[in-house]
Structures are given as C-alpha cells and as structure tokens.
PDB file of C-alpha atoms in Angstrom:
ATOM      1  CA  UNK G 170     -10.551   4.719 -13.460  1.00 63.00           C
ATOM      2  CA  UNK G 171      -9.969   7.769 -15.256  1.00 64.00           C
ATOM      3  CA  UNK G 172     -12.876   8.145 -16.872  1.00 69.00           C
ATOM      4  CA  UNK G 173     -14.737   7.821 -13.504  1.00 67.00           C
ATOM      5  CA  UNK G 174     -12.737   9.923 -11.476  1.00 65.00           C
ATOM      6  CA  UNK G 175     -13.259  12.670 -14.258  1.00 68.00           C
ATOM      7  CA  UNK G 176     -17.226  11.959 -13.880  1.00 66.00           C
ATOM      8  CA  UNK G 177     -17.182  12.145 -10.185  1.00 62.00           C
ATOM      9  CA  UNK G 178     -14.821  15.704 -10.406  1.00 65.00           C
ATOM     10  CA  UNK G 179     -17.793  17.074 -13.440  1.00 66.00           C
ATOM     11  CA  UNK G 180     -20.543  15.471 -10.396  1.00 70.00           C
ATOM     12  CA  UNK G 181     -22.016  12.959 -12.651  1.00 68.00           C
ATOM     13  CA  UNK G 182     -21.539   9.949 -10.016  1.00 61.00           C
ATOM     14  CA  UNK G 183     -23.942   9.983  -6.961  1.00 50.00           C
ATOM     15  CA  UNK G 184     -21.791   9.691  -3.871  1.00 46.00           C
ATOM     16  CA  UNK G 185     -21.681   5.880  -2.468  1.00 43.00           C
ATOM     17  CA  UNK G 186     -23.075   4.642  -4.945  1.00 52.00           C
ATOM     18  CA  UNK G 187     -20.506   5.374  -7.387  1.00 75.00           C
ATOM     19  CA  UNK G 188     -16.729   4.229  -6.607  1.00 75.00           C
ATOM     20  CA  UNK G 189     -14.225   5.481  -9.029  1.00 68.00           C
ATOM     21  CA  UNK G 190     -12.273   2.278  -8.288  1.00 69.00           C
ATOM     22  CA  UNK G 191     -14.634   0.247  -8.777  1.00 70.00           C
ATOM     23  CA  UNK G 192     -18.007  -1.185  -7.228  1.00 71.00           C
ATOM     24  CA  UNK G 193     -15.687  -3.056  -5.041  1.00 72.00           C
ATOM     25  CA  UNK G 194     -14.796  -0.277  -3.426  1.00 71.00           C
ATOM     26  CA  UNK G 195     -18.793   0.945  -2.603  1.00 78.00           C
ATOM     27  CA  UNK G 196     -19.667   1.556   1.167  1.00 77.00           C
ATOM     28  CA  UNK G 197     -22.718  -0.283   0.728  1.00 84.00           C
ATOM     29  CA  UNK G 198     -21.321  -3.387  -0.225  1.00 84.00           C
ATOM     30  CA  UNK G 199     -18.489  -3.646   1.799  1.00 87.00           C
ATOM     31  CA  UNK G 200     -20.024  -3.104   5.144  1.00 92.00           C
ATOM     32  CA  UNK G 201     -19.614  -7.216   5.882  1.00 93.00           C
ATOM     33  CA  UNK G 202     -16.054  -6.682   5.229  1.00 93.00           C
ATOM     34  CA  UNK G 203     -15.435  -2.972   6.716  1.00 94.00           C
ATOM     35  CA  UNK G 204     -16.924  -5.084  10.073  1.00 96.00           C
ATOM     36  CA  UNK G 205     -14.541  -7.882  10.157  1.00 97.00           C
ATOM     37  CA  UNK G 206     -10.923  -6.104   9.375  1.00 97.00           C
ATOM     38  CA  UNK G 207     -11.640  -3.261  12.445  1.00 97.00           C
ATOM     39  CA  UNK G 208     -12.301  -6.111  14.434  1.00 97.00           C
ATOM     40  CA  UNK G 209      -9.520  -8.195  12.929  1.00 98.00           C
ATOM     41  CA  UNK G 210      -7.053  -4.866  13.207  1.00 98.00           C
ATOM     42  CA  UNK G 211      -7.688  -4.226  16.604  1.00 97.00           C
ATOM     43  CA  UNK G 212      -7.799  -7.747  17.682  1.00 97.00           C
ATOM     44  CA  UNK G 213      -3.965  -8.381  17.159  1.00 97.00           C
ATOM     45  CA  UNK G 214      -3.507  -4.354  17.861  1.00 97.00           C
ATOM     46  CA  UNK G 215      -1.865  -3.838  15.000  1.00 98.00           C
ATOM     47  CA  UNK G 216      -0.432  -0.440  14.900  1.00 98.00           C
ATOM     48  CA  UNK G 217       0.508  -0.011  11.057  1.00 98.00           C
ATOM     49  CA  UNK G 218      -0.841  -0.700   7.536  1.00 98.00           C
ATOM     50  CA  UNK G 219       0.062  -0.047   4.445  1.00 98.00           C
ATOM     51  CA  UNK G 220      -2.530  -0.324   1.408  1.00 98.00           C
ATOM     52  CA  UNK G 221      -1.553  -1.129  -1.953  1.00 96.00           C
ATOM     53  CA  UNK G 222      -3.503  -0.233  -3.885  1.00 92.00           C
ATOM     54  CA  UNK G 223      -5.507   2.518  -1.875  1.00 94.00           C
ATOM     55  CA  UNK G 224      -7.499   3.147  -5.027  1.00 90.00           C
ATOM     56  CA  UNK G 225     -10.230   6.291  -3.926  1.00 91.00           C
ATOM     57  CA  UNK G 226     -10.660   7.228  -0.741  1.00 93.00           C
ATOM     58  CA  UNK G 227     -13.381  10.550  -1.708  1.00 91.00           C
ATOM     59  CA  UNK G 228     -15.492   7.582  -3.496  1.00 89.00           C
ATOM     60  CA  UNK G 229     -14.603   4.396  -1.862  1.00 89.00           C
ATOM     61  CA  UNK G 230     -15.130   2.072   1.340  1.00 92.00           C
ATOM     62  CA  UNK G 231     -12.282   3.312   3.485  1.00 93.00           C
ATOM     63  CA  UNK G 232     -14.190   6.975   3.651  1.00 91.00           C
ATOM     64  CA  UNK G 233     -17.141   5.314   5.169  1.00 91.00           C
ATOM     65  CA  UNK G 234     -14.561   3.127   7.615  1.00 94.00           C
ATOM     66  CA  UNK G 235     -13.582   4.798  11.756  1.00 94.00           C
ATOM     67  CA  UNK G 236     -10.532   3.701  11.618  1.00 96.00           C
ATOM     68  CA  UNK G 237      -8.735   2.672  14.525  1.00 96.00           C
ATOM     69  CA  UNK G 238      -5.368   4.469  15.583  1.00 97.00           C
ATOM     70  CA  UNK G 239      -2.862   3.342  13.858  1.00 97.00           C
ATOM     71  CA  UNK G 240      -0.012   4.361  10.917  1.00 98.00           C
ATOM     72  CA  UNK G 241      -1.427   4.417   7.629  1.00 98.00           C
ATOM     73  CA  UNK G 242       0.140   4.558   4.242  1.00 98.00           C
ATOM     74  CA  UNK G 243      -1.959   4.245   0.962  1.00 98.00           C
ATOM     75  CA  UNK G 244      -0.260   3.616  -2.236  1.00 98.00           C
ATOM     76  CA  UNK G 245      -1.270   3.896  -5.745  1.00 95.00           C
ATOM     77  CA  UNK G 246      -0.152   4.302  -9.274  1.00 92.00           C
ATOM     78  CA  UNK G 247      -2.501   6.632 -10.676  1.00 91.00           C
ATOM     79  CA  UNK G 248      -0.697  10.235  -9.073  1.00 94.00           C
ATOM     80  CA  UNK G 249      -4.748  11.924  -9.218  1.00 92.00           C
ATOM     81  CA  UNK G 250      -5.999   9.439  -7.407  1.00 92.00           C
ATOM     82  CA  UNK G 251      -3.100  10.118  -4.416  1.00 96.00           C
ATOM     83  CA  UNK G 252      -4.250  13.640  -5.033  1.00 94.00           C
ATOM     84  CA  UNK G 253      -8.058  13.041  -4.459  1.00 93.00           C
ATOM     85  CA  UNK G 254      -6.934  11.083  -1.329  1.00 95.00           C
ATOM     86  CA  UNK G 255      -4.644  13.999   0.025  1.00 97.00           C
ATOM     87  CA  UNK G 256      -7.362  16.694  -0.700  1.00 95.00           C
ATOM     88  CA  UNK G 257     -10.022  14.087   0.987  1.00 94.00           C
ATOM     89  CA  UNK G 258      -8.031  13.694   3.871  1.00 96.00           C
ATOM     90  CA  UNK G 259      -7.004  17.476   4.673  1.00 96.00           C
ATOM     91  CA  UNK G 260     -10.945  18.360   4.166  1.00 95.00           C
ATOM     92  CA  UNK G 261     -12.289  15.414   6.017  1.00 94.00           C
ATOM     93  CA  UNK G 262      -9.867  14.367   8.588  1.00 94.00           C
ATOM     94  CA  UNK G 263      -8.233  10.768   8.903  1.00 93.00           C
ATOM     95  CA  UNK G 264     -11.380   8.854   9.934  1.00 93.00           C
ATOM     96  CA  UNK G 265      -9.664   8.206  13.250  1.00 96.00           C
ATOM     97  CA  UNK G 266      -5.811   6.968  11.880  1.00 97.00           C
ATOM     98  CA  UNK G 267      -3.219   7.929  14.082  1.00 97.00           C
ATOM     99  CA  UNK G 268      -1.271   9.242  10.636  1.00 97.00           C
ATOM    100  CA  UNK G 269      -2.153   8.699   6.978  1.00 97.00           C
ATOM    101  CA  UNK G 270      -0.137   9.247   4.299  1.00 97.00           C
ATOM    102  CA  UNK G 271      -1.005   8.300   0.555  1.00 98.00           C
ATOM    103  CA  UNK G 272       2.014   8.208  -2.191  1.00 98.00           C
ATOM    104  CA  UNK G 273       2.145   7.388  -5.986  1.00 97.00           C
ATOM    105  CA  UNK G 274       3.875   3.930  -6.003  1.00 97.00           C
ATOM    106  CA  UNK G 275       4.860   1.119  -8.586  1.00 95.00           C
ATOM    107  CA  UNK G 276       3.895  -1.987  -6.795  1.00 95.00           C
ATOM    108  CA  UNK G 277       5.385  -4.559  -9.206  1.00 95.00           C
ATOM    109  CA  UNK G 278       9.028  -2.724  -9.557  1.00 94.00           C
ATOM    110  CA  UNK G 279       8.886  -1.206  -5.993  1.00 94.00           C
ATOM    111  CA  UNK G 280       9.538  -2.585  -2.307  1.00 95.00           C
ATOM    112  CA  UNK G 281       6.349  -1.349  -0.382  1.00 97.00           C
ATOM    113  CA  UNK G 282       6.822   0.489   2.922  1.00 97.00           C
ATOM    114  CA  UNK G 283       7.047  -1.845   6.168  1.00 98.00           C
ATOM    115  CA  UNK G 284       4.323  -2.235   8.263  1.00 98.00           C
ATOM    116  CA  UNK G 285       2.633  -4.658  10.611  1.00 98.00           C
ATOM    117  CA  UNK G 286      -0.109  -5.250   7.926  1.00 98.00           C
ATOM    118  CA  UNK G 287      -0.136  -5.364   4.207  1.00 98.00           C
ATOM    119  CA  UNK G 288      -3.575  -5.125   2.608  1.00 98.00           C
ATOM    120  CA  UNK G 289      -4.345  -5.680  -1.288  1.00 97.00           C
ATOM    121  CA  UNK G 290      -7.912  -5.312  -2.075  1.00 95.00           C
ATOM    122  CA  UNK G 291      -9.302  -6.238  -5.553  1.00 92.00           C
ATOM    123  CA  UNK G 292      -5.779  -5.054  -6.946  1.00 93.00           C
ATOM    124  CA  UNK G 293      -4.210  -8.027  -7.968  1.00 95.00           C
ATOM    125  CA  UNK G 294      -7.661  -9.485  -9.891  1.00 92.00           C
ATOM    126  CA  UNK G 295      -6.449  -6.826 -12.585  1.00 91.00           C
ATOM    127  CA  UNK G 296      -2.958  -8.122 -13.085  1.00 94.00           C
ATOM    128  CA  UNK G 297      -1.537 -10.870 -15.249  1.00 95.00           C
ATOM    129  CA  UNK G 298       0.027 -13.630 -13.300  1.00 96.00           C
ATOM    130  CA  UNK G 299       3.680 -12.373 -14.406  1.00 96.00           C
ATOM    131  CA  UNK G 300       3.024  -8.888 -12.331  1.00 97.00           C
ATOM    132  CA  UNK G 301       1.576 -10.470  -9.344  1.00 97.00           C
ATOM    133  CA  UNK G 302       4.632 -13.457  -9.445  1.00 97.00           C
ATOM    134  CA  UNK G 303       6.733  -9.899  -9.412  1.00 97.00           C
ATOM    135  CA  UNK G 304       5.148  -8.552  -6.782  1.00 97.00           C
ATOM    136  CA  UNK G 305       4.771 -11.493  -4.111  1.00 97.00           C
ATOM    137  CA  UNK G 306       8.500 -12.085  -5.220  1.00 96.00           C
ATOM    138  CA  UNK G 307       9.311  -8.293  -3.930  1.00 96.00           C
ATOM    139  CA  UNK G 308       6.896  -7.623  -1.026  1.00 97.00           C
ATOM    140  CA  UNK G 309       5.545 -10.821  -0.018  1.00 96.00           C
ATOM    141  CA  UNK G 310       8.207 -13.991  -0.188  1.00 96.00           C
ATOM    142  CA  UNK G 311      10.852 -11.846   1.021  1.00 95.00           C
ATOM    143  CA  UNK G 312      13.387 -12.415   3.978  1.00 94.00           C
ATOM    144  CA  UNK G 313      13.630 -10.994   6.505  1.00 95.00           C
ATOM    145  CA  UNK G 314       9.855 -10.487   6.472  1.00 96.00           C
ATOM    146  CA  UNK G 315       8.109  -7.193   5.456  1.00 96.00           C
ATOM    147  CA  UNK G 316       5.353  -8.112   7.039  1.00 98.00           C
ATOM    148  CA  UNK G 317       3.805  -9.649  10.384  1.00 97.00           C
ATOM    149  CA  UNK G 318       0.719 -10.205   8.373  1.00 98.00           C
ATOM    150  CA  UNK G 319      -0.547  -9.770   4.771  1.00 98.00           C
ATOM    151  CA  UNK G 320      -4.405  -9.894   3.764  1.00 97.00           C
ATOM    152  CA  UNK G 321      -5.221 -10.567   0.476  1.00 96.00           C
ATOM    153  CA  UNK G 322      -9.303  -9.630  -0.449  1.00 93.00           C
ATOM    154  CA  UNK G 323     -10.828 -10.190  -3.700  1.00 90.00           C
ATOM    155  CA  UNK G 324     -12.652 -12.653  -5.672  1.00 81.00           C
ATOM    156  CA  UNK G 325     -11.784 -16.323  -4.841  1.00 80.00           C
ATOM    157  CA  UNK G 326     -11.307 -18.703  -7.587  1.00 75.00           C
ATOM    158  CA  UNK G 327     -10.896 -21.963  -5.586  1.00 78.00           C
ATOM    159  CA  UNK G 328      -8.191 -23.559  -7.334  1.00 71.00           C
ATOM    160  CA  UNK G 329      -8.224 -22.183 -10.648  1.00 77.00           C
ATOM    161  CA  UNK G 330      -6.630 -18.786 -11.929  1.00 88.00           C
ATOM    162  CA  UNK G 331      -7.387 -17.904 -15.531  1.00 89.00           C
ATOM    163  CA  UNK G 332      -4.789 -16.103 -17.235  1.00 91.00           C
ATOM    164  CA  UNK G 333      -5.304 -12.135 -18.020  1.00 90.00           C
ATOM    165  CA  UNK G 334      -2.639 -11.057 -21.099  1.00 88.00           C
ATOM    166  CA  UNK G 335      -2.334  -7.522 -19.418  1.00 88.00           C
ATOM    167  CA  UNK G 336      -4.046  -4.828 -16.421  1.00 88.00           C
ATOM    168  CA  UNK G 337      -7.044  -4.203 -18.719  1.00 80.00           C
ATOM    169  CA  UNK G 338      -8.869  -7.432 -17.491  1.00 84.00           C
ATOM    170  CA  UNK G 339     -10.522  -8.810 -14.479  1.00 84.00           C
ATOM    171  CA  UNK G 340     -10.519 -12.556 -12.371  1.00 89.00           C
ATOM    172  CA  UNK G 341     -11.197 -14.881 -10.026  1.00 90.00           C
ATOM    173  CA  UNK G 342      -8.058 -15.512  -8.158  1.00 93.00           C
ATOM    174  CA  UNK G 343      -6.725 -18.250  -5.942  1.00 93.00           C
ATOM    175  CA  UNK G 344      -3.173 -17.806  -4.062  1.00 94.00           C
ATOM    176  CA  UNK G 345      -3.043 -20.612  -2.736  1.00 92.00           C
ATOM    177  CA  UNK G 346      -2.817 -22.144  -6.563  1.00 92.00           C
ATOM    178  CA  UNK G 347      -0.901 -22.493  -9.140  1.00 92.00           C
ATOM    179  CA  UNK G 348       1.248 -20.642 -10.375  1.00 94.00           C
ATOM    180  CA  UNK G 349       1.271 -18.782  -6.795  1.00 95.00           C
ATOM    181  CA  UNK G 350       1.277 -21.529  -4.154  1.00 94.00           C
ATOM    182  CA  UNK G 351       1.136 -18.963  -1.292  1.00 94.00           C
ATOM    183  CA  UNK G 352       0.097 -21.080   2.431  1.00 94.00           C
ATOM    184  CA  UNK G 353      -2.690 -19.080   2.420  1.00 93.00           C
ATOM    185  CA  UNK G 354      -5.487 -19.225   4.926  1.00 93.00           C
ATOM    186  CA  UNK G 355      -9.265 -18.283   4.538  1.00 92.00           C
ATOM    187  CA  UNK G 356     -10.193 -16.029   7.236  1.00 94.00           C
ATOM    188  CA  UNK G 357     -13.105 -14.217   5.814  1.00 93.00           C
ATOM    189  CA  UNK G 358     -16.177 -14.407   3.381  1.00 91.00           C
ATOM    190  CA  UNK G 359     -18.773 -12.143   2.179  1.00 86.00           C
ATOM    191  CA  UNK G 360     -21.228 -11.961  -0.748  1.00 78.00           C
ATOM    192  CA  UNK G 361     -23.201 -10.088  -2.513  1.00 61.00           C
ATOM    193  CA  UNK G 362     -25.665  -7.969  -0.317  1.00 47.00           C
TER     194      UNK G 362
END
C-alpha cells in the first residue's frame, strides 16, 4: 500500500481506476456491492458502522458511495492512510454520513469501537489464520455482543482456507470453515464486471 499511496500523492495513478488498497477497493468494480449494503444499511436503519479496515477513502469505493446518515468510524493501521482519509473528508465532505471519523487502530490486539454494524472488507484475506482467530476472539465472539450485525466481504473459498505464514499474502476465505466455524450466512454475491 505504500508504494501506491506514494504513486497516487507523485499523480502516477489515474483516479478510479487506481485504488491504493487495492483493486478491491475500485468504484468500478464495486458498484454491485456499493448497491446492495445502502440498501441493506438502510433496510434495518442502522444508525452506526464502524469499518475495519477503512483502507483509502481519496482512491477507493466508499468515495464514490452517498452514504446514508448514520455514525461512521473507519479504522486502519497504516497512520497515512487515516491521514489521506481525514484530508479527503475535510475537502470533500462526508458523502452524506451523519459523522465520520477515521483513527489508526490495531485490529488484532485492539477492541474495535461499538456500533450497530461491523464491516471487514478484503481485510482479513491478508491475514494468517492466527490474526484473524485473534481478532474474531476480540471483536466478534465476544459477550455481551459488540455488534447487532457484522458483514464480512471478500473472496469466498467454500469450505477450504489455505494457510498464509504472515500479512504479505492473499486468499480465498471461508468463515464458516475450519479453523473459524463462524454461523455465517451468505447474503450477497458479485463477480467480476
């Protein structure tokens, strides 16, 4: 991410069609999903969120998304990207959020923030199973709950999670597998456009 987010600051990436998190995180392709959690939000009027990881906003879907009005806090570890997001935000407005507020956070250590929703988008793909164990273990499987609901978006493995040895990796993951075994619930599916 940091070599893209120093690329983008020198203008060597071309808007949309260069996320410095990632080409998850491009407008373009995320439309299909962009659609379905506004209508999903707003369905069950949920009135707070909290993102982890918020990756970057200047580069990424949620700059192309009208929010609905509601609390918003974005978390990431990478304190430049939090930056980008602040500076986005003050110059741009908060794409219709009743508040947003982005902070430098470590999700595997750290409790998150409550909220009515917590959303992980192609975050924990990048994460060995022992981190994302930690991190259900702290935010997720927790009681009281932290959370009235929790959406989890990335690339599905059905059944079968390969193993990354650190952060520096990518994969397929399934929840609802072991080592996880989450009751998780398919609510949503999109491909490539």
């Amino acid at each position: 991410y940091v070599e893209r987010r120093e690329a983008w600051w020198r203008g060597e990436s071309s808007g949309t069609h260069t996320a410095v998190s990632g080409p998850g995180s491009r407008a373009e392709l995320t439309l299909p999903f962009r659609e379905f959690l506004l209508g999903w939000l707003r369905d069950r009027q949920v009135r707070s969120l909290v993102e982890a990881s918020s990756g970057h906003w200047p580069t990424g879907w949620q700059a192309a998304t009208s929010w609905p009005p509601l609390t918003y806090v974005g978390l990431d570890i990478l304190p430049t990207i939090i930056d980008d997001n602040n500076e986005f935000v003050a110059r741009n407005g908060s794409r219709g959020l009743q508040s947003v507020r982005f902070a430098t956070a470590n999700m595997i250590e750290e409790a998150l923030p409550l909220a009515d929703v917590l959303l992980t988008k192609d975050t924990l793909i990048h994460w060995p199973s022992w981190a994302i164990t930690r991190f259900l273990r702290r935010n997720v499987m927790v009681c009281p709950p932290r959370y009235e609901h929790i959406l989890f978006v990335h690339d599905d493995a059905r059944g079968h999670n390969a193993e990354l040895q650190d952060f520096a990796g990518f994969r397929p993951l399934d929840l609802g597998a072991a080592p996880f075994h989450l009751p998780t619930e398919r609510l949503f599916e999109w491909g490539p456009v």
